[in-house]
Tab-separated table of C-alpha atoms in Angstrom:
chain	number	residue	atom	x	y	z
A	1	ASN	CA	34.060	42.612	-41.241
A	2	VAL	CA	35.119	38.968	-41.186
A	3	ASN	CA	35.579	37.088	-44.417
A	4	GLN	CA	33.656	33.849	-44.830
A	5	HIS	CA	36.731	31.573	-44.689
A	6	ASP	CA	37.974	33.080	-41.403
A	7	LEU	CA	34.503	32.854	-39.887
A	8	ARG	CA	34.133	29.195	-40.843
A	9	ASP	CA	37.518	28.441	-39.278
A	10	LYS	CA	36.183	29.732	-35.968
A	11	ILE	CA	32.983	27.642	-35.964
A	12	GLY	CA	32.643	24.103	-34.675
A	13	LEU	CA	29.455	22.178	-35.491
A	14	VAL	CA	28.230	19.062	-33.725
A	15	PRO	CA	25.151	17.651	-35.481
A	16	GLN	CA	22.433	15.747	-33.647
A	17	LYS	CA	23.683	12.463	-35.010
A	18	GLY	CA	27.422	12.440	-34.480
A	19	LEU	CA	29.404	11.686	-37.602
A	20	LEU	CA	32.291	9.245	-37.278
A	21	PHE	CA	34.490	7.656	-39.931
A	22	SER	CA	36.010	4.185	-40.093
A	23	GLY	CA	39.435	4.153	-38.489
A	24	THR	CA	40.300	4.672	-34.855
A	25	ILE	CA	39.184	6.973	-32.082
A	26	ARG	CA	42.425	8.899	-32.665
A	27	SER	CA	41.878	9.273	-36.427
A	28	ASN	CA	38.362	10.581	-35.810
A	29	LEU	CA	39.572	13.078	-33.214
A	30	THR	CA	42.380	14.349	-35.421
A	31	TYR	CA	40.420	14.442	-38.694
A	32	GLY	CA	40.475	18.260	-38.809
A	33	ALA	CA	43.639	18.673	-36.753
A	34	PRO	CA	46.162	16.054	-37.909
A	35	ASP	CA	48.979	17.616	-35.863
A	36	ALA	CA	47.120	17.387	-32.533
A	37	SER	CA	49.312	15.880	-29.822
A	38	ASP	CA	48.262	13.065	-27.498
A	39	GLU	CA	48.226	15.646	-24.693
A	40	GLU	CA	45.741	17.789	-26.639
A	41	LEU	CA	43.607	14.731	-27.385
A	42	GLU	CA	43.561	13.723	-23.728
A	43	GLU	CA	42.439	17.242	-22.815
A	44	VAL	CA	39.558	17.303	-25.313
A	45	ILE	CA	38.297	13.835	-24.402
A	46	LYS	CA	38.252	14.958	-20.769
A	47	ILE	CA	36.417	18.176	-21.682
A	48	ALA	CA	33.902	16.257	-23.817
A	49	GLN	CA	33.351	13.710	-21.026
A	50	ALA	CA	34.475	10.865	-23.300
A	51	LYS	CA	37.409	9.803	-21.118
A	52	GLU	CA	35.523	7.196	-19.083
A	53	PHE	CA	34.338	5.132	-22.026
A	54	ILE	CA	37.627	5.563	-23.941
A	55	ASP	CA	39.532	4.329	-20.890
A	56	GLN	CA	37.418	1.165	-21.018
A	57	LYS	CA	38.538	0.430	-24.576
A	58	GLU	CA	41.388	-2.066	-24.894
A	59	LYS	CA	43.475	0.151	-27.190
A	60	ARG	CA	42.103	3.493	-25.917
A	61	LEU	CA	42.733	6.082	-28.665
A	62	ASP	CA	43.797	3.377	-31.094
A	63	ASP	CA	40.592	1.370	-30.640
A	64	PRO	CA	38.778	0.853	-33.958
A	65	ILE	CA	35.706	2.806	-35.008
A	66	SER	CA	33.529	1.306	-37.713
A	67	GLN	CA	32.061	3.408	-40.543
A	68	GLY	CA	29.426	5.700	-39.071
A	69	GLY	CA	30.445	4.709	-35.543
A	70	THR	CA	28.133	1.703	-35.485
A	71	ASN	CA	30.297	0.037	-32.834
A	72	VAL	CA	29.722	2.790	-30.244
A	73	SER	CA	26.499	3.991	-28.639
A	74	GLY	CA	24.668	7.117	-29.789
A	75	GLY	CA	25.801	8.983	-26.686
A	76	GLN	CA	29.418	7.918	-27.152
A	77	LYS	CA	29.243	8.988	-30.792
A	78	GLN	CA	27.963	12.400	-29.686
A	79	LEU	CA	30.799	12.804	-27.161
A	80	LEU	CA	33.445	11.786	-29.717
A	81	SER	CA	31.951	14.234	-32.223
A	82	LEU	CA	32.185	17.001	-29.633
A	83	ALA	CA	35.780	16.064	-28.780
A	84	SER	CA	36.745	16.086	-32.470
A	85	VAL	CA	35.359	19.611	-32.780
A	86	MET	CA	36.942	20.817	-29.530
A	87	VAL	CA	40.424	19.832	-30.747
A	88	LEU	CA	39.971	22.620	-33.332
A	89	GLU	CA	39.476	25.161	-30.498
A	90	PRO	CA	36.410	26.829	-32.021
A	91	LYS	CA	35.393	30.312	-30.904
A	92	ILE	CA	31.771	29.484	-31.755
A	93	LEU	CA	30.323	26.058	-31.009
A	94	ILE	CA	26.990	25.090	-32.578
A	95	LEU	CA	25.196	22.024	-31.250
A	96	ASP	CA	22.033	20.512	-32.713
A	97	GLU	CA	20.064	18.617	-30.075
A	98	PRO	CA	23.265	17.676	-28.216
A	99	THR	CA	21.535	15.620	-25.539
A	100	ALA	CA	19.148	13.694	-27.801
A	101	GLN	CA	21.193	10.487	-27.425
A	102	LEU	CA	21.887	10.885	-23.685
A	103	ASP	CA	20.025	9.764	-20.589
A	104	PRO	CA	18.724	12.567	-18.289
A	105	ILE	CA	21.668	12.421	-15.862
A	106	SER	CA	24.236	12.440	-18.671
A	107	ALA	CA	22.301	15.268	-20.360
A	108	GLY	CA	22.571	17.395	-17.208
A	109	ASP	CA	26.286	16.645	-16.970
A	110	PHE	CA	26.681	17.508	-20.645
A	111	MET	CA	25.009	20.895	-20.172
A	112	GLN	CA	27.260	21.667	-17.211
A	113	MET	CA	30.239	20.731	-19.380
A	114	LEU	CA	29.066	23.242	-22.010
A	115	LEU	CA	28.922	25.922	-19.340
A	116	LYS	CA	32.503	25.054	-18.374
A	117	ILE	CA	33.627	25.298	-22.015
A	118	ASN	CA	31.992	28.698	-22.272
A	119	CYS	CA	33.553	29.980	-19.049
A	120	GLU	CA	37.040	28.510	-19.358
A	121	PHE	CA	37.634	28.894	-23.085
A	122	GLY	CA	35.418	31.861	-23.921
A	123	THR	CA	33.650	29.804	-26.569
A	124	ALA	CA	30.260	31.142	-27.616
A	125	ILE	CA	27.811	28.244	-27.633
A	126	LEU	CA	24.621	28.064	-29.676
A	127	VAL	CA	22.317	25.165	-28.838
A	128	SER	CA	19.330	24.059	-30.870
A	129	ALA	CA	17.090	22.162	-28.445
A	130	GLN	CA	13.527	20.940	-28.107
A	131	ASN	CA	13.762	20.611	-24.324
A	132	LEU	CA	14.087	24.089	-22.820
A	133	GLU	CA	14.418	22.685	-19.302
A	134	GLU	CA	17.879	21.385	-20.198
A	135	VAL	CA	19.225	24.642	-21.607
A	136	VAL	CA	17.612	27.281	-19.365
A	137	PRO	CA	20.032	26.815	-16.425
A	138	ILE	CA	23.116	27.457	-18.571
A	139	SER	CA	21.748	30.009	-21.057
A	140	ASP	CA	22.370	33.733	-21.232
A	141	ARG	CA	19.756	34.129	-23.915
A	142	ILE	CA	16.945	31.942	-25.202
A	143	ILE	CA	15.228	32.531	-28.514
A	144	VAL	CA	12.123	30.495	-29.356
A	145	MET	CA	11.436	30.020	-33.042
A	146	GLU	CA	8.452	28.652	-34.888
A	147	ASN	CA	8.395	28.131	-38.655
A	148	GLY	CA	11.621	30.101	-38.994
A	149	ARG	CA	10.350	33.142	-37.081
A	150	ILE	CA	11.281	34.376	-33.627
A	151	ILE	CA	8.220	34.133	-31.389
A	152	ALA	CA	9.884	34.714	-28.016
A	153	ASP	CA	13.166	36.155	-26.804
A	154	ASN	CA	14.369	36.946	-23.302
A	155	GLU	CA	16.270	40.019	-24.612
A	156	PRO	CA	14.664	43.422	-25.199
A	157	ARG	CA	12.836	43.817	-28.510
A	158	SER	CA	15.324	46.457	-29.694
A	159	VAL	CA	18.088	43.851	-29.716
A	160	ILE	CA	16.101	41.713	-32.154
A	161	LEU	CA	15.566	44.688	-34.458
A	162	ASN	CA	19.287	45.465	-34.383
A	163	LEU	CA	20.149	41.880	-35.220
A	164	ARG	CA	17.725	41.832	-38.118
A	165	ASN	CA	19.237	44.979	-39.599
A	166	THR	CA	22.770	43.588	-39.736
A	167	GLN	CA	24.037	40.963	-42.126
């Protein structure tokens, strides 16, 4: 019983290849939330584990970002994309291959950070991943799909039938 507009306002999406615009770190973080305070930005960059590399930038939040984020690494782009979504305080967070640009240690840290977001903020997190080993430790439910069909699910079969019967 939720209208489409309200539902979309509650969803945050972080694509596999983080999307950044020319401007500054700050302008990218506040793109969807122009009234976000510096305190809120500091909180989301800490949550997204972007604080360390931002602190190394000469102008921190006012450091320039080139179109497409070509002046930051793929992993940094991913973390900034996550931070820009987290400033919106989504109730549902969807991540497509969130660790694809990260080394194995950073990927593990990232997954633990997602668990923290889920626990502390009550955000439901949906992760699309090729590597099940990364998501199993933090997942309540894992659904394996092939060609658009569910082929495995760690929930009882009746749950799948119920989900299929609702729109």
